[in-house]
PDB file of C-alpha atoms in Angstrom:
ATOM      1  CA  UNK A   1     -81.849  63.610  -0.097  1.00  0.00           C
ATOM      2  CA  UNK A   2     -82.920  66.626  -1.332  1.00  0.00           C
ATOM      3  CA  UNK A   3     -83.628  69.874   1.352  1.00  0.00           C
ATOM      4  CA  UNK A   4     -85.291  71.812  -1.712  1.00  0.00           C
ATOM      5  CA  UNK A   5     -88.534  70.672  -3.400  1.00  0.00           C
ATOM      6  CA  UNK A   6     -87.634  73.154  -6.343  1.00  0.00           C
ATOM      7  CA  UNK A   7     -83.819  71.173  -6.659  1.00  0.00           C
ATOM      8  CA  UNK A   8     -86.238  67.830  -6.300  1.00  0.00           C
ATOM      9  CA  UNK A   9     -88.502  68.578  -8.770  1.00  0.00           C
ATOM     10  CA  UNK A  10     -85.772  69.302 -11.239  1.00  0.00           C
ATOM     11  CA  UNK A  11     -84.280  66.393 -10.778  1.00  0.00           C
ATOM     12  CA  UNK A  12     -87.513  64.830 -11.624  1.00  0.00           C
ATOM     13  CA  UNK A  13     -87.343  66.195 -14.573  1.00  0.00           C
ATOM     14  CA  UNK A  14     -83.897  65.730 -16.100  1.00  0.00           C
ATOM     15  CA  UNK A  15     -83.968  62.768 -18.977  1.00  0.00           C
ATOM     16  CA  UNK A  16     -82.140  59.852 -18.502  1.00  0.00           C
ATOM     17  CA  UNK A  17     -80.241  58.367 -21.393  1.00  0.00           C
ATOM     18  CA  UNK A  18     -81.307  54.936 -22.348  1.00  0.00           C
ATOM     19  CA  UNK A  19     -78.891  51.952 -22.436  1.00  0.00           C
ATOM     20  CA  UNK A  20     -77.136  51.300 -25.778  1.00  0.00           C
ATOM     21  CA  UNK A  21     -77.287  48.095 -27.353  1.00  0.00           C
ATOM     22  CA  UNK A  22     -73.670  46.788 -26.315  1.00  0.00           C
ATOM     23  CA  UNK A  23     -75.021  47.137 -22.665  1.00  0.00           C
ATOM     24  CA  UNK A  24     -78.023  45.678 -23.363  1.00  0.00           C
ATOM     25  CA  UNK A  25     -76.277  42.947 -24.658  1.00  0.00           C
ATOM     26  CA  UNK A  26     -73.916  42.243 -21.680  1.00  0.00           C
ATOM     27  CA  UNK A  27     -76.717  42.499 -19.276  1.00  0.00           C
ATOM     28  CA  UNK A  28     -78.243  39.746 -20.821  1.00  0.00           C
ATOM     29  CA  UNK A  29     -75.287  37.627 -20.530  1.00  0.00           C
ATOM     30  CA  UNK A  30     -74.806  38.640 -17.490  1.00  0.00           C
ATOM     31  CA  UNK A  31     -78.658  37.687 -16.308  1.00  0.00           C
ATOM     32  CA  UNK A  32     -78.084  34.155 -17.947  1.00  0.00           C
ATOM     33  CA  UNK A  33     -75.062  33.230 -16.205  1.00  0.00           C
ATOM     34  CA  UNK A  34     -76.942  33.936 -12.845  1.00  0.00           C
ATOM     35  CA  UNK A  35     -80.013  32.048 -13.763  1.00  0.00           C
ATOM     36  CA  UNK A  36     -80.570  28.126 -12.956  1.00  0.00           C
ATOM     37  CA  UNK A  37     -82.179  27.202 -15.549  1.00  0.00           C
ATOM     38  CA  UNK A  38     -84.151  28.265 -18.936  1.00  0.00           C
ATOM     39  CA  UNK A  39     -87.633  29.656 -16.577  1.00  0.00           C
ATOM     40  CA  UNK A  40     -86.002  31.041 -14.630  1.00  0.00           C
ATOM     41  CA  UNK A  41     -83.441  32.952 -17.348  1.00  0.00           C
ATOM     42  CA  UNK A  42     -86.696  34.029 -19.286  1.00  0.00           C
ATOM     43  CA  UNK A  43     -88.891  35.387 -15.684  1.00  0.00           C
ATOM     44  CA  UNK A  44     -84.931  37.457 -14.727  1.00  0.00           C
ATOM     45  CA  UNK A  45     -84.862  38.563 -18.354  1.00  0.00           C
ATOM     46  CA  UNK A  46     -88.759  39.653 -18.130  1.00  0.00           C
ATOM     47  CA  UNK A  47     -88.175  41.458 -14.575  1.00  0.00           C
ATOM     48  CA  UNK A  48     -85.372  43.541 -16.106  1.00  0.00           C
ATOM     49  CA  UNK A  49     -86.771  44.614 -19.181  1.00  0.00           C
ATOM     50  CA  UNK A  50     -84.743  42.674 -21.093  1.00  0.00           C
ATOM     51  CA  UNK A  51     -85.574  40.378 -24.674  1.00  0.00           C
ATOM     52  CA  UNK A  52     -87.368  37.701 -23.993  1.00  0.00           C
ATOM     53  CA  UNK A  53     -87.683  36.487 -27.465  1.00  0.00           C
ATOM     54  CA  UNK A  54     -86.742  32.621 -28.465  1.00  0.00           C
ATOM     55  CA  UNK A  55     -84.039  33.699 -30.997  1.00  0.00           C
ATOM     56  CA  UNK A  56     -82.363  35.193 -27.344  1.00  0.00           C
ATOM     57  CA  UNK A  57     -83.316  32.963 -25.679  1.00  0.00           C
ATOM     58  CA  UNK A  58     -82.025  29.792 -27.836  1.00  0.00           C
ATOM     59  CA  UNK A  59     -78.675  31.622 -27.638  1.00  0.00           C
ATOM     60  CA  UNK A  60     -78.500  32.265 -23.966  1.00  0.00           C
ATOM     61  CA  UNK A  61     -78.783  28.801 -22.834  1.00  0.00           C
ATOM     62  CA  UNK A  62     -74.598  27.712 -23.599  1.00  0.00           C
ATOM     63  CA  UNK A  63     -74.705  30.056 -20.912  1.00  0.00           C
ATOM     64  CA  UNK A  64     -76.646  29.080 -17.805  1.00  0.00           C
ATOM     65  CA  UNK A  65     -74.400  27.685 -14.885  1.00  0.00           C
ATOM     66  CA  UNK A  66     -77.088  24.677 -14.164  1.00  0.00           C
ATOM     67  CA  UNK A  67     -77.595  23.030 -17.994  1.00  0.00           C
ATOM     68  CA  UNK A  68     -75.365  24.908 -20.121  1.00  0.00           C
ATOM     69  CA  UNK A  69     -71.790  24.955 -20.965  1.00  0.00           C
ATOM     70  CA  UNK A  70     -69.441  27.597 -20.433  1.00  0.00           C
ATOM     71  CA  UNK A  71     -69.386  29.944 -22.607  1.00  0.00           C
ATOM     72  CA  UNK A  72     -66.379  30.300 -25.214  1.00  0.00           C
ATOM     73  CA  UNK A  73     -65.819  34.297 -25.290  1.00  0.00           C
ATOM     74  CA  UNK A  74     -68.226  36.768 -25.019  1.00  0.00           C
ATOM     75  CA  UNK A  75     -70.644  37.090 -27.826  1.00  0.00           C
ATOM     76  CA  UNK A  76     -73.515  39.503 -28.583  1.00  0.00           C
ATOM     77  CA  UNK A  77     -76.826  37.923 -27.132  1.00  0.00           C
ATOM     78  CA  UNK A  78     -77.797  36.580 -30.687  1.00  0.00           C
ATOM     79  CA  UNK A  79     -74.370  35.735 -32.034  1.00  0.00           C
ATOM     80  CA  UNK A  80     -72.452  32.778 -32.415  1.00  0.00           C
ATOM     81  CA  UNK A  81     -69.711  32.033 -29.737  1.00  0.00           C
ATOM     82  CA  UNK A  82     -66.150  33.626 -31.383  1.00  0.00           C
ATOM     83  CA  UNK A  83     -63.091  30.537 -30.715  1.00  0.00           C
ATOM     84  CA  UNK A  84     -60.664  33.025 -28.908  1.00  0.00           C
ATOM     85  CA  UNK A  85     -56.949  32.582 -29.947  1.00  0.00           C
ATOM     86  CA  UNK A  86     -53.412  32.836 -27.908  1.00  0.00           C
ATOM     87  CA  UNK A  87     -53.309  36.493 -29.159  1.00  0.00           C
ATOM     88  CA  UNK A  88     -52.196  39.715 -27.164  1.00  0.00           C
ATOM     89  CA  UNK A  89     -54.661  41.185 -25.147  1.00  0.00           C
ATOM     90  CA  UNK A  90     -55.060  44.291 -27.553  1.00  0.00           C
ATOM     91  CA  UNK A  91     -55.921  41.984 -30.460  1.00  0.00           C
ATOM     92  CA  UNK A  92     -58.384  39.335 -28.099  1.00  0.00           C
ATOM     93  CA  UNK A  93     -60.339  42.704 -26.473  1.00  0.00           C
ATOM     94  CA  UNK A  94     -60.626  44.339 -30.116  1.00  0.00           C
ATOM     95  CA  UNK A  95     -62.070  40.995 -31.366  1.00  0.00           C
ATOM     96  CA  UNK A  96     -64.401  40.558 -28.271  1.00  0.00           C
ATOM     97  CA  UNK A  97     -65.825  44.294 -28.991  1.00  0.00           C
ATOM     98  CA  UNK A  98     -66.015  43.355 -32.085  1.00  0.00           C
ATOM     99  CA  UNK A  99     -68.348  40.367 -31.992  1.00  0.00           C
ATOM    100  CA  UNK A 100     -70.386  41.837 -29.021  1.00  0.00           C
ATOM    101  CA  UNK A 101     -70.897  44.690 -31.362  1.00  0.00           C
ATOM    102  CA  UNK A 102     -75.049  45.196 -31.816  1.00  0.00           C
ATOM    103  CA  UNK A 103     -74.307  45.746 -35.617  1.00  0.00           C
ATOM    104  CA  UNK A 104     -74.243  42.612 -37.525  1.00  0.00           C
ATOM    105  CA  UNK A 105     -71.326  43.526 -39.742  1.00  0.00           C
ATOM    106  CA  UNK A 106     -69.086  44.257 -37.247  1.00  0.00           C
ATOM    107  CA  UNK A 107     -70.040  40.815 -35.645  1.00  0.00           C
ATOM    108  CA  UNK A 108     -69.354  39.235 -39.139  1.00  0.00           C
ATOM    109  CA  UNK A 109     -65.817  40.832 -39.420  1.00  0.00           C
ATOM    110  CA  UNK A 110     -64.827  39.643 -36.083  1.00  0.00           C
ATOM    111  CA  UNK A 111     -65.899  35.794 -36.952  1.00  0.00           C
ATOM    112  CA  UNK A 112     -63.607  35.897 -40.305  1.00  0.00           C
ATOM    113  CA  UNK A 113     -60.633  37.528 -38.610  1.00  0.00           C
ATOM    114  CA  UNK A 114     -60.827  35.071 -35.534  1.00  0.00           C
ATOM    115  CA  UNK A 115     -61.091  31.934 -38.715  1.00  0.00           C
ATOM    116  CA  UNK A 116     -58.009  33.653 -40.773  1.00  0.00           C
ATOM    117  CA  UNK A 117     -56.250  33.909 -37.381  1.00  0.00           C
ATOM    118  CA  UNK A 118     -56.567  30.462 -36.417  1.00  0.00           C
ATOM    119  CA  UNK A 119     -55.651  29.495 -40.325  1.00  0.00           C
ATOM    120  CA  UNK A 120     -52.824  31.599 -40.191  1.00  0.00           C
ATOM    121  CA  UNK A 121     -51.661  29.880 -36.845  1.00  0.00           C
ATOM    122  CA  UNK A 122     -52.158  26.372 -38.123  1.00  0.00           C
ATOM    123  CA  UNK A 123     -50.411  27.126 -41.708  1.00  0.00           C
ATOM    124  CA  UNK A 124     -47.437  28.714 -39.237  1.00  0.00           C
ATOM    125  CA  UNK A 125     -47.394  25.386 -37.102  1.00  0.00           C
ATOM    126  CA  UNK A 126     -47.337  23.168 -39.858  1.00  0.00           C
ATOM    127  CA  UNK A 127     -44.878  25.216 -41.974  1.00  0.00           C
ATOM    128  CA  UNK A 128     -42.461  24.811 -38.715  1.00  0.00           C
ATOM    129  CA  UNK A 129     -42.834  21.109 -38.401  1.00  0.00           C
ATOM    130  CA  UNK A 130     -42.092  20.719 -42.178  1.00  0.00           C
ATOM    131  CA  UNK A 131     -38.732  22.850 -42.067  1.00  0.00           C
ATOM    132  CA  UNK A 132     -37.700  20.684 -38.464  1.00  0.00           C
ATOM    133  CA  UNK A 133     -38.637  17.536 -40.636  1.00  0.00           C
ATOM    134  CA  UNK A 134     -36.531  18.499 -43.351  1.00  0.00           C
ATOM    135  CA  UNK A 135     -33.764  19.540 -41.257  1.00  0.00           C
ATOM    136  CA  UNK A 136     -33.771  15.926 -39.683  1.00  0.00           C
ATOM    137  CA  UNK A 137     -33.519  14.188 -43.250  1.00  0.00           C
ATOM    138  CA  UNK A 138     -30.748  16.605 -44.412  1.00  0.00           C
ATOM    139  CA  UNK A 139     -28.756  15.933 -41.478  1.00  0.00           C
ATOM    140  CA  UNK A 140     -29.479  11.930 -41.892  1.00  0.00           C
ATOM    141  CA  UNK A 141     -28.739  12.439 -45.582  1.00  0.00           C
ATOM    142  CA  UNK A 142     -25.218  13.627 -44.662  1.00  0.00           C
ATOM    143  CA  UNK A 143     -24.523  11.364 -41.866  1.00  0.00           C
ATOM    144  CA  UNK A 144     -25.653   8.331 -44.530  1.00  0.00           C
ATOM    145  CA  UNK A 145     -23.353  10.374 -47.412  1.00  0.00           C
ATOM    146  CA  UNK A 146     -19.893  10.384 -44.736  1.00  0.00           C
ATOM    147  CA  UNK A 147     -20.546   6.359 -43.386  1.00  0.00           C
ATOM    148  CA  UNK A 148     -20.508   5.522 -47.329  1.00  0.00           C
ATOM    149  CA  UNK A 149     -17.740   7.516 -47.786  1.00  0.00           C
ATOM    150  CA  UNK A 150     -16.171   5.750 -44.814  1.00  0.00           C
ATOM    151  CA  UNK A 151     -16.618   2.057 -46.262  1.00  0.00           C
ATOM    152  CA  UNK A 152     -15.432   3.257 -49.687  1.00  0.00           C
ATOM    153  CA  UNK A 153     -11.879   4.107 -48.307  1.00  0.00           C
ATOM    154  CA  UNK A 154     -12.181   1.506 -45.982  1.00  0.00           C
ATOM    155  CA  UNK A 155     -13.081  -1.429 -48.765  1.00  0.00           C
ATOM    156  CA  UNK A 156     -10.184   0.922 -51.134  1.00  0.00           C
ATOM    157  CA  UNK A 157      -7.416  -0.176 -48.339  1.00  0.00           C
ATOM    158  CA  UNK A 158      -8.498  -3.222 -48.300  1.00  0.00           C
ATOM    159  CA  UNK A 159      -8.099  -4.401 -51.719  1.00  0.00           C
ATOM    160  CA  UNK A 160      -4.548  -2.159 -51.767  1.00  0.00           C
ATOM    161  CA  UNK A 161      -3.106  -4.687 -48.952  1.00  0.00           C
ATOM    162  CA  UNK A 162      -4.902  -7.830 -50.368  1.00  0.00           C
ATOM    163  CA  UNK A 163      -2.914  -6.553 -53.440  1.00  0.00           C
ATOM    164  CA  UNK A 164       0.380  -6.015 -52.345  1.00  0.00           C
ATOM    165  CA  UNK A 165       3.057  -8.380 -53.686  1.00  0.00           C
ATOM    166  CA  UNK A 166       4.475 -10.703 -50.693  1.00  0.00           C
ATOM    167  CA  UNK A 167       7.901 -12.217 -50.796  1.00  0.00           C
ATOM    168  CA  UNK A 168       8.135 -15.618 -50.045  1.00  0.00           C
ATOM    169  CA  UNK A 169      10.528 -16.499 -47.051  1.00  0.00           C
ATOM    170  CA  UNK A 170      12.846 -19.376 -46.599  1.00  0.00           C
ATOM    171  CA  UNK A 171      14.081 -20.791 -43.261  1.00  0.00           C
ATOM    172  CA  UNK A 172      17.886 -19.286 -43.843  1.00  0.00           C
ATOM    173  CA  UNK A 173      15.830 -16.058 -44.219  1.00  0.00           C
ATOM    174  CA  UNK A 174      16.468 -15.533 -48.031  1.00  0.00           C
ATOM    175  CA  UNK A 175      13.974 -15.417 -50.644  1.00  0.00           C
ATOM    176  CA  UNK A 176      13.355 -18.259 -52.906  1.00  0.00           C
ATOM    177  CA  UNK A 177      14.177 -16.077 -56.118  1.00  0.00           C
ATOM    178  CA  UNK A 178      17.659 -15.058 -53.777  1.00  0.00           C
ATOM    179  CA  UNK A 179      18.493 -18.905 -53.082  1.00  0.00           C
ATOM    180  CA  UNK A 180      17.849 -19.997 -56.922  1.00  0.00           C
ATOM    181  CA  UNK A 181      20.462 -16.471 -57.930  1.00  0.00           C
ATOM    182  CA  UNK A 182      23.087 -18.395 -55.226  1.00  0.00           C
ATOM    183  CA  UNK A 183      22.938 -21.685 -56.872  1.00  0.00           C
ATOM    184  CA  UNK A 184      23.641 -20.565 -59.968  1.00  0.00           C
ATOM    185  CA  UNK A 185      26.732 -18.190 -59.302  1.00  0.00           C
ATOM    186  CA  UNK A 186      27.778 -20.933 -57.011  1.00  0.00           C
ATOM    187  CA  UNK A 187      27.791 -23.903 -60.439  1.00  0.00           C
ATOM    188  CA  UNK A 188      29.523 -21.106 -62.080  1.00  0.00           C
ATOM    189  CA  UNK A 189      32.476 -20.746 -60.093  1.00  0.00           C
ATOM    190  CA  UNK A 190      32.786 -24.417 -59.621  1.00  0.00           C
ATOM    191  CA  UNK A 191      30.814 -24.968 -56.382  1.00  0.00           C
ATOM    192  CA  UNK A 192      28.334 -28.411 -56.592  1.00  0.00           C
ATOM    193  CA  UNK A 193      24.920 -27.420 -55.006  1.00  0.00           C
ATOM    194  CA  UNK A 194      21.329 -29.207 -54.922  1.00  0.00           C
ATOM    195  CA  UNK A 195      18.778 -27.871 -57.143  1.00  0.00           C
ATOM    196  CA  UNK A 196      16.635 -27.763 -53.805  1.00  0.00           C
ATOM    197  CA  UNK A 197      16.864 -27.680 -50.386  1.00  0.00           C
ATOM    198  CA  UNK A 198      19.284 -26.043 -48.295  1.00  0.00           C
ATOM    199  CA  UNK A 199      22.190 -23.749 -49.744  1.00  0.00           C
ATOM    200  CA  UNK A 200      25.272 -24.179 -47.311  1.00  0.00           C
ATOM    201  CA  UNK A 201      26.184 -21.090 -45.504  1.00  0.00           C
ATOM    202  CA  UNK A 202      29.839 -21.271 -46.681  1.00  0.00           C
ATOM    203  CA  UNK A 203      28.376 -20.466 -50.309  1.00  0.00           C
ATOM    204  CA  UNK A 204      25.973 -18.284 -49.293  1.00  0.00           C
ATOM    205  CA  UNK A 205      28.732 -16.365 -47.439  1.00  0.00           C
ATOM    206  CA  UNK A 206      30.629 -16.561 -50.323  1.00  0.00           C
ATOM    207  CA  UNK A 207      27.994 -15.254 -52.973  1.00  0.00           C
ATOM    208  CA  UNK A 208      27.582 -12.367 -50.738  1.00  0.00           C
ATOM    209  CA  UNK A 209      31.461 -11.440 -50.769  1.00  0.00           C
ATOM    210  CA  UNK A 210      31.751 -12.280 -54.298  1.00  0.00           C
ATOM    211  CA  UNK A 211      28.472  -8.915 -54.545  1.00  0.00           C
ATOM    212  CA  UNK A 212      29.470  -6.697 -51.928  1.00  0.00           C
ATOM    213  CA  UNK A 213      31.178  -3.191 -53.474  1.00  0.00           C
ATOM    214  CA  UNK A 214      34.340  -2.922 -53.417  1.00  0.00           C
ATOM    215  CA  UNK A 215      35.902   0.335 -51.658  1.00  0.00           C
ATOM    216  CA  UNK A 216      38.029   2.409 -53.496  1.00  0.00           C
ATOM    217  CA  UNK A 217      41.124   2.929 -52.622  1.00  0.00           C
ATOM    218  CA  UNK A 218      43.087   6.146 -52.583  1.00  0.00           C
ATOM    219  CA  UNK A 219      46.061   6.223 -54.746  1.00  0.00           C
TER     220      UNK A 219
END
């Protein structure tokens, strides 16, 4: 309270600044997300001095508690909701200035940076799915390229012992080829043997003393 008329009376007089259009614009949202429904938006909106006018109004009712949904970010009063993006908080309050922003230009800016934003997160996304996709396939690709390389040498060893020259065994434990060699030293050096069957162990014994070395002697 003032004591002085005079200090009164000047106070009377001082001019008061009016409220800019960003404020404007934010008490309207404000005044729609306390009303209950579309009257009763438009007879708040009327009481405050605020627009009233169907272009505002149309715009305002995403926003009313009661009938509307909730609203996406904050807009300007006559602009279309802005999708907000997982961005720092710098970037998201710059872009919400930005679109409640009375001028229309600066509104327009703010919608094509939040659409190249959201393209440029999408094009990251899908850029880092394809190089984890790829990765997978290489990585198959190699474990396919080292299996076939397994059943190569594996199939290689196989044919290597199927291969393999195999002596045939008799039941005195020589070979046949060794048996038919006794027989025929033995009929050389008078011995009478069968052409088959059994050799007897005395020739055997003998062939193999007739082939051993003989040790030298010192003179």
């Amino acid at each position: 309270m003032f004591t002085d008329w005079s200090e009164a009376l000047e106070a009377e007089s001082l001019p008061l600044d009016p409220a800019s259009a960003q404020q404007l614009a934010a008490a309207v949202r404000v005044t729609a997300r306390s009303s209950r429904d579309k009257h009763d938006m438009t007879l708040l909106l009327d009481v405050l001095g605020l627009p009233t006018d169907p272009d505002t109004l149309t715009a305002l009712l995403p926003l009313i508690p009661e009938t509307g949904d909730k609203p996406v970010t904050t807009t300007a009063a006559i602009d279309v909701p802005v999708i907000p993006l997982t961005v720092s908080n710098p970037v998201q309050e710059l872009l919400d200035w930005a679109a409640a922003h009375p001028a229309a230009a600066v509104r327009n800016r703010a919608t094509r940076i939040t659409a190249d934003l959201a393209e440029l997160t999408e094009r990251r996304d899908t850029e880092a799915a394809q190089r984890e996709a790829e990765e997978k396939v290489a990585r198959a690709k190699a474990e396919l390229e080292r299996a076939q390389e397994e059943l190569r040498t594996v199939r290689a060893n196989t044919r290597t012992t199927a291969a393999a020259p195999t002596t045939s065994r008799t039941g005195s434990g020589r070979s046949r080829e060794e048996l038919t060699a006794i027989r025929s030293w033995a009929r050389e050096n008078g011995h009478q043997v069968a052409a088959q069957g059994m050799v007897p162990q005395r020739i055997q014994e003998a062939y193999d003393t007739a082939h051993q070395t003989p040790t030298r002697k010192d003179g």
